[in-house]
């Protein structure tokens, strides 16, 4: 395992995130302006929140469902029925952006911000627990889960998250 390049990438990612804020995707013509800017930390929840999305393939065929269940004590990310092509250093990332068609018609993330959550296991299901401190430290809102290959700097696939039901 190559720790030095991984540490350098993590350091560069952390340095690039210092002072960054996310204001959301650009407003489309005719759409109403947002009510208020998003907070830097998720607001306390009145009850559990459930986010889910199906993976869309990008650099590799990627399938499965990502769900995040947020409670007053933190959040749990689960990948279910998941598969993607093998990679040298596949990571699970969270992003405030979503996978959308760009000006050139190709799908891409609406935000360059990627938060490295954990390495991807080779299992069809994976669970990552985040305590409230970790979850609250993430830039709000989390809108997608990205499977990112550090070795070739590509996204294998992205799951746009929408409110769901358990």
mmCIF file of C-alpha atoms in Angstrom, residues 9-163:
data_model
loop_
_atom_site.group_PDB
_atom_site.id
_atom_site.type_symbol
_atom_site.label_atom_id
_atom_site.label_comp_id
_atom_site.label_asym_id
_atom_site.label_seq_id
_atom_site.Cartn_x
_atom_site.Cartn_y
_atom_site.Cartn_z
ATOM 1 C CA UNK A 9 -3.185 13.559 -1.787
ATOM 2 C CA UNK A 10 -5.111 13.677 1.499
ATOM 3 C CA UNK A 11 -3.039 16.686 2.616
ATOM 4 C CA UNK A 12 -3.612 18.488 -0.683
ATOM 5 C CA UNK A 13 -7.333 17.732 -0.499
ATOM 6 C CA UNK A 14 -7.531 19.021 3.080
ATOM 7 C CA UNK A 15 -5.563 22.158 2.185
ATOM 8 C CA UNK A 16 -7.832 22.857 -0.778
ATOM 9 C CA UNK A 17 -10.921 22.557 1.410
ATOM 10 C CA UNK A 18 -9.783 25.136 3.992
ATOM 11 C CA UNK A 19 -12.026 28.171 3.685
ATOM 12 C CA UNK A 20 -14.226 26.619 1.003
ATOM 13 C CA UNK A 21 -17.962 26.975 1.198
ATOM 14 C CA UNK A 22 -20.617 25.461 -0.973
ATOM 15 C CA UNK A 23 -23.402 27.689 -2.196
ATOM 16 C CA UNK A 24 -25.222 25.087 -4.284
ATOM 17 C CA UNK A 25 -25.514 24.579 -8.030
ATOM 18 C CA UNK A 26 -25.990 27.669 -10.187
ATOM 19 C CA UNK A 27 -29.604 28.813 -10.415
ATOM 20 C CA UNK A 28 -31.334 28.058 -13.678
ATOM 21 C CA UNK A 29 -33.245 30.735 -15.486
ATOM 22 C CA UNK A 30 -36.783 30.999 -14.137
ATOM 23 C CA UNK A 31 -36.021 29.155 -10.903
ATOM 24 C CA UNK A 32 -36.766 30.883 -7.600
ATOM 25 C CA UNK A 33 -33.754 31.981 -5.521
ATOM 26 C CA UNK A 34 -32.900 29.839 -2.489
ATOM 27 C CA UNK A 35 -34.545 30.873 0.782
ATOM 28 C CA UNK A 36 -31.230 31.177 2.631
ATOM 29 C CA UNK A 37 -27.659 29.948 2.298
ATOM 30 C CA UNK A 38 -26.972 26.456 3.559
ATOM 31 C CA UNK A 39 -25.400 26.257 7.014
ATOM 32 C CA UNK A 40 -21.815 25.072 7.414
ATOM 33 C CA UNK A 41 -23.058 22.275 9.682
ATOM 34 C CA UNK A 42 -26.197 20.189 9.234
ATOM 35 C CA UNK A 43 -29.077 21.573 11.290
ATOM 36 C CA UNK A 44 -30.413 19.431 14.136
ATOM 37 C CA UNK A 45 -33.028 17.053 12.834
ATOM 38 C CA UNK A 46 -36.579 16.734 14.085
ATOM 39 C CA UNK A 47 -36.352 13.027 13.273
ATOM 40 C CA UNK A 48 -34.282 10.578 11.249
ATOM 41 C CA UNK A 49 -33.457 11.489 7.659
ATOM 42 C CA UNK A 50 -32.939 8.925 4.917
ATOM 43 C CA UNK A 51 -31.063 9.668 1.674
ATOM 44 C CA UNK A 52 -30.631 7.167 -1.128
ATOM 45 C CA UNK A 53 -29.513 6.856 -4.716
ATOM 46 C CA UNK A 54 -28.597 4.335 -7.398
ATOM 47 C CA UNK A 55 -25.112 4.403 -8.827
ATOM 48 C CA UNK A 56 -24.646 5.673 -12.353
ATOM 49 C CA UNK A 57 -21.600 4.388 -14.231
ATOM 50 C CA UNK A 58 -18.856 6.785 -15.242
ATOM 51 C CA UNK A 59 -15.301 5.482 -15.912
ATOM 52 C CA UNK A 60 -16.351 1.906 -15.046
ATOM 53 C CA UNK A 61 -19.595 -0.042 -14.923
ATOM 54 C CA UNK A 62 -20.840 0.628 -11.388
ATOM 55 C CA UNK A 63 -24.044 -0.729 -9.883
ATOM 56 C CA UNK A 64 -25.761 -0.700 -6.530
ATOM 57 C CA UNK A 65 -27.580 1.507 -4.066
ATOM 58 C CA UNK A 66 -26.125 4.000 -1.598
ATOM 59 C CA UNK A 67 -28.141 5.015 1.465
ATOM 60 C CA UNK A 68 -27.341 7.427 4.255
ATOM 61 C CA UNK A 69 -29.423 7.372 7.412
ATOM 62 C CA UNK A 70 -28.925 10.487 9.526
ATOM 63 C CA UNK A 71 -29.985 10.581 13.184
ATOM 64 C CA UNK A 72 -29.270 12.829 16.148
ATOM 65 C CA UNK A 73 -26.205 10.701 16.937
ATOM 66 C CA UNK A 74 -24.583 10.679 13.467
ATOM 67 C CA UNK A 75 -25.015 8.969 10.128
ATOM 68 C CA UNK A 76 -24.571 5.551 8.536
ATOM 69 C CA UNK A 77 -23.632 5.076 4.880
ATOM 70 C CA UNK A 78 -24.478 1.711 3.351
ATOM 71 C CA UNK A 79 -23.665 0.351 -0.085
ATOM 72 C CA UNK A 80 -25.932 -2.517 -1.081
ATOM 73 C CA UNK A 81 -25.790 -4.903 -4.036
ATOM 74 C CA UNK A 82 -22.698 -2.959 -5.063
ATOM 75 C CA UNK A 83 -20.212 -3.747 -7.826
ATOM 76 C CA UNK A 84 -17.666 -1.862 -9.894
ATOM 77 C CA UNK A 85 -14.509 -2.610 -11.842
ATOM 78 C CA UNK A 86 -11.387 -3.314 -9.800
ATOM 79 C CA UNK A 87 -8.964 -0.490 -9.139
ATOM 80 C CA UNK A 88 -5.641 0.087 -7.402
ATOM 81 C CA UNK A 89 -6.938 2.585 -4.813
ATOM 82 C CA UNK A 90 -10.743 2.851 -4.844
ATOM 83 C CA UNK A 91 -12.225 5.201 -2.249
ATOM 84 C CA UNK A 92 -15.733 6.125 -1.127
ATOM 85 C CA UNK A 93 -16.192 9.883 -1.364
ATOM 86 C CA UNK A 94 -19.025 12.219 -0.420
ATOM 87 C CA UNK A 95 -19.773 15.359 -2.411
ATOM 88 C CA UNK A 96 -22.065 18.384 -2.197
ATOM 89 C CA UNK A 97 -22.371 18.134 -5.986
ATOM 90 C CA UNK A 98 -24.508 15.891 -8.129
ATOM 91 C CA UNK A 99 -23.807 13.997 -11.337
ATOM 92 C CA UNK A 100 -25.340 16.089 -14.117
ATOM 93 C CA UNK A 101 -24.734 16.697 -17.815
ATOM 94 C CA UNK A 102 -22.238 19.512 -18.402
ATOM 95 C CA UNK A 103 -22.106 22.084 -21.199
ATOM 96 C CA UNK A 104 -20.400 19.502 -23.431
ATOM 97 C CA UNK A 105 -23.162 16.947 -22.751
ATOM 98 C CA UNK A 106 -20.923 14.636 -20.719
ATOM 99 C CA UNK A 107 -21.918 13.774 -17.163
ATOM 100 C CA UNK A 108 -19.815 15.321 -14.416
ATOM 101 C CA UNK A 109 -20.084 16.463 -10.814
ATOM 102 C CA UNK A 110 -21.462 19.946 -10.209
ATOM 103 C CA UNK A 111 -18.862 20.419 -7.436
ATOM 104 C CA UNK A 112 -15.140 19.678 -7.384
ATOM 105 C CA UNK A 113 -15.334 19.019 -3.630
ATOM 106 C CA UNK A 114 -14.768 15.373 -2.704
ATOM 107 C CA UNK A 115 -14.582 14.253 0.925
ATOM 108 C CA UNK A 116 -12.614 11.020 1.332
ATOM 109 C CA UNK A 117 -14.672 8.808 3.615
ATOM 110 C CA UNK A 118 -13.105 5.333 3.452
ATOM 111 C CA UNK A 119 -11.486 2.728 1.221
ATOM 112 C CA UNK A 120 -13.868 0.625 -0.830
ATOM 113 C CA UNK A 121 -13.983 -3.043 0.172
ATOM 114 C CA UNK A 122 -14.447 -5.813 -2.363
ATOM 115 C CA UNK A 123 -17.709 -6.888 -0.724
ATOM 116 C CA UNK A 124 -21.161 -6.348 -2.318
ATOM 117 C CA UNK A 125 -22.268 -4.570 0.874
ATOM 118 C CA UNK A 126 -20.380 -2.057 2.962
ATOM 119 C CA UNK A 127 -21.311 0.014 6.021
ATOM 120 C CA UNK A 128 -19.562 3.125 7.342
ATOM 121 C CA UNK A 129 -20.604 4.638 10.671
ATOM 122 C CA UNK A 130 -20.040 8.360 11.221
ATOM 123 C CA UNK A 131 -20.483 9.831 14.693
ATOM 124 C CA UNK A 132 -22.188 13.224 15.052
ATOM 125 C CA UNK A 133 -18.831 15.029 15.250
ATOM 126 C CA UNK A 134 -17.653 13.533 11.943
ATOM 127 C CA UNK A 135 -21.024 14.044 10.230
ATOM 128 C CA UNK A 136 -21.294 17.654 11.446
ATOM 129 C CA UNK A 137 -17.793 18.436 10.154
ATOM 130 C CA UNK A 138 -18.800 17.611 6.573
ATOM 131 C CA UNK A 139 -19.703 20.488 4.285
ATOM 132 C CA UNK A 140 -23.486 20.567 4.069
ATOM 133 C CA UNK A 141 -25.346 19.269 2.196
ATOM 134 C CA UNK A 142 -24.113 15.855 1.084
ATOM 135 C CA UNK A 143 -25.762 15.251 -2.288
ATOM 136 C CA UNK A 144 -23.866 12.300 -3.734
ATOM 137 C CA UNK A 145 -21.654 9.289 -3.046
ATOM 138 C CA UNK A 146 -18.745 8.871 -5.462
ATOM 139 C CA UNK A 147 -16.535 5.826 -6.027
ATOM 140 C CA UNK A 148 -13.199 7.409 -6.895
ATOM 141 C CA UNK A 149 -10.070 5.735 -8.229
ATOM 142 C CA UNK A 150 -7.032 7.632 -6.914
ATOM 143 C CA UNK A 151 -4.661 5.700 -9.182
ATOM 144 C CA UNK A 152 -6.099 7.079 -12.412
ATOM 145 C CA UNK A 153 -7.997 10.051 -10.905
ATOM 146 C CA UNK A 154 -11.392 9.061 -12.249
ATOM 147 C CA UNK A 155 -14.819 8.482 -10.814
ATOM 148 C CA UNK A 156 -15.992 4.912 -11.395
ATOM 149 C CA UNK A 157 -19.578 5.897 -10.564
ATOM 150 C CA UNK A 158 -21.769 8.309 -8.619
ATOM 151 C CA UNK A 159 -25.052 7.934 -6.751
ATOM 152 C CA UNK A 160 -27.073 11.169 -6.538
ATOM 153 C CA UNK A 161 -28.862 11.177 -3.183
ATOM 154 C CA UNK A 162 -32.518 12.090 -2.775
ATOM 155 C CA UNK A 163 -34.764 11.879 0.279
#
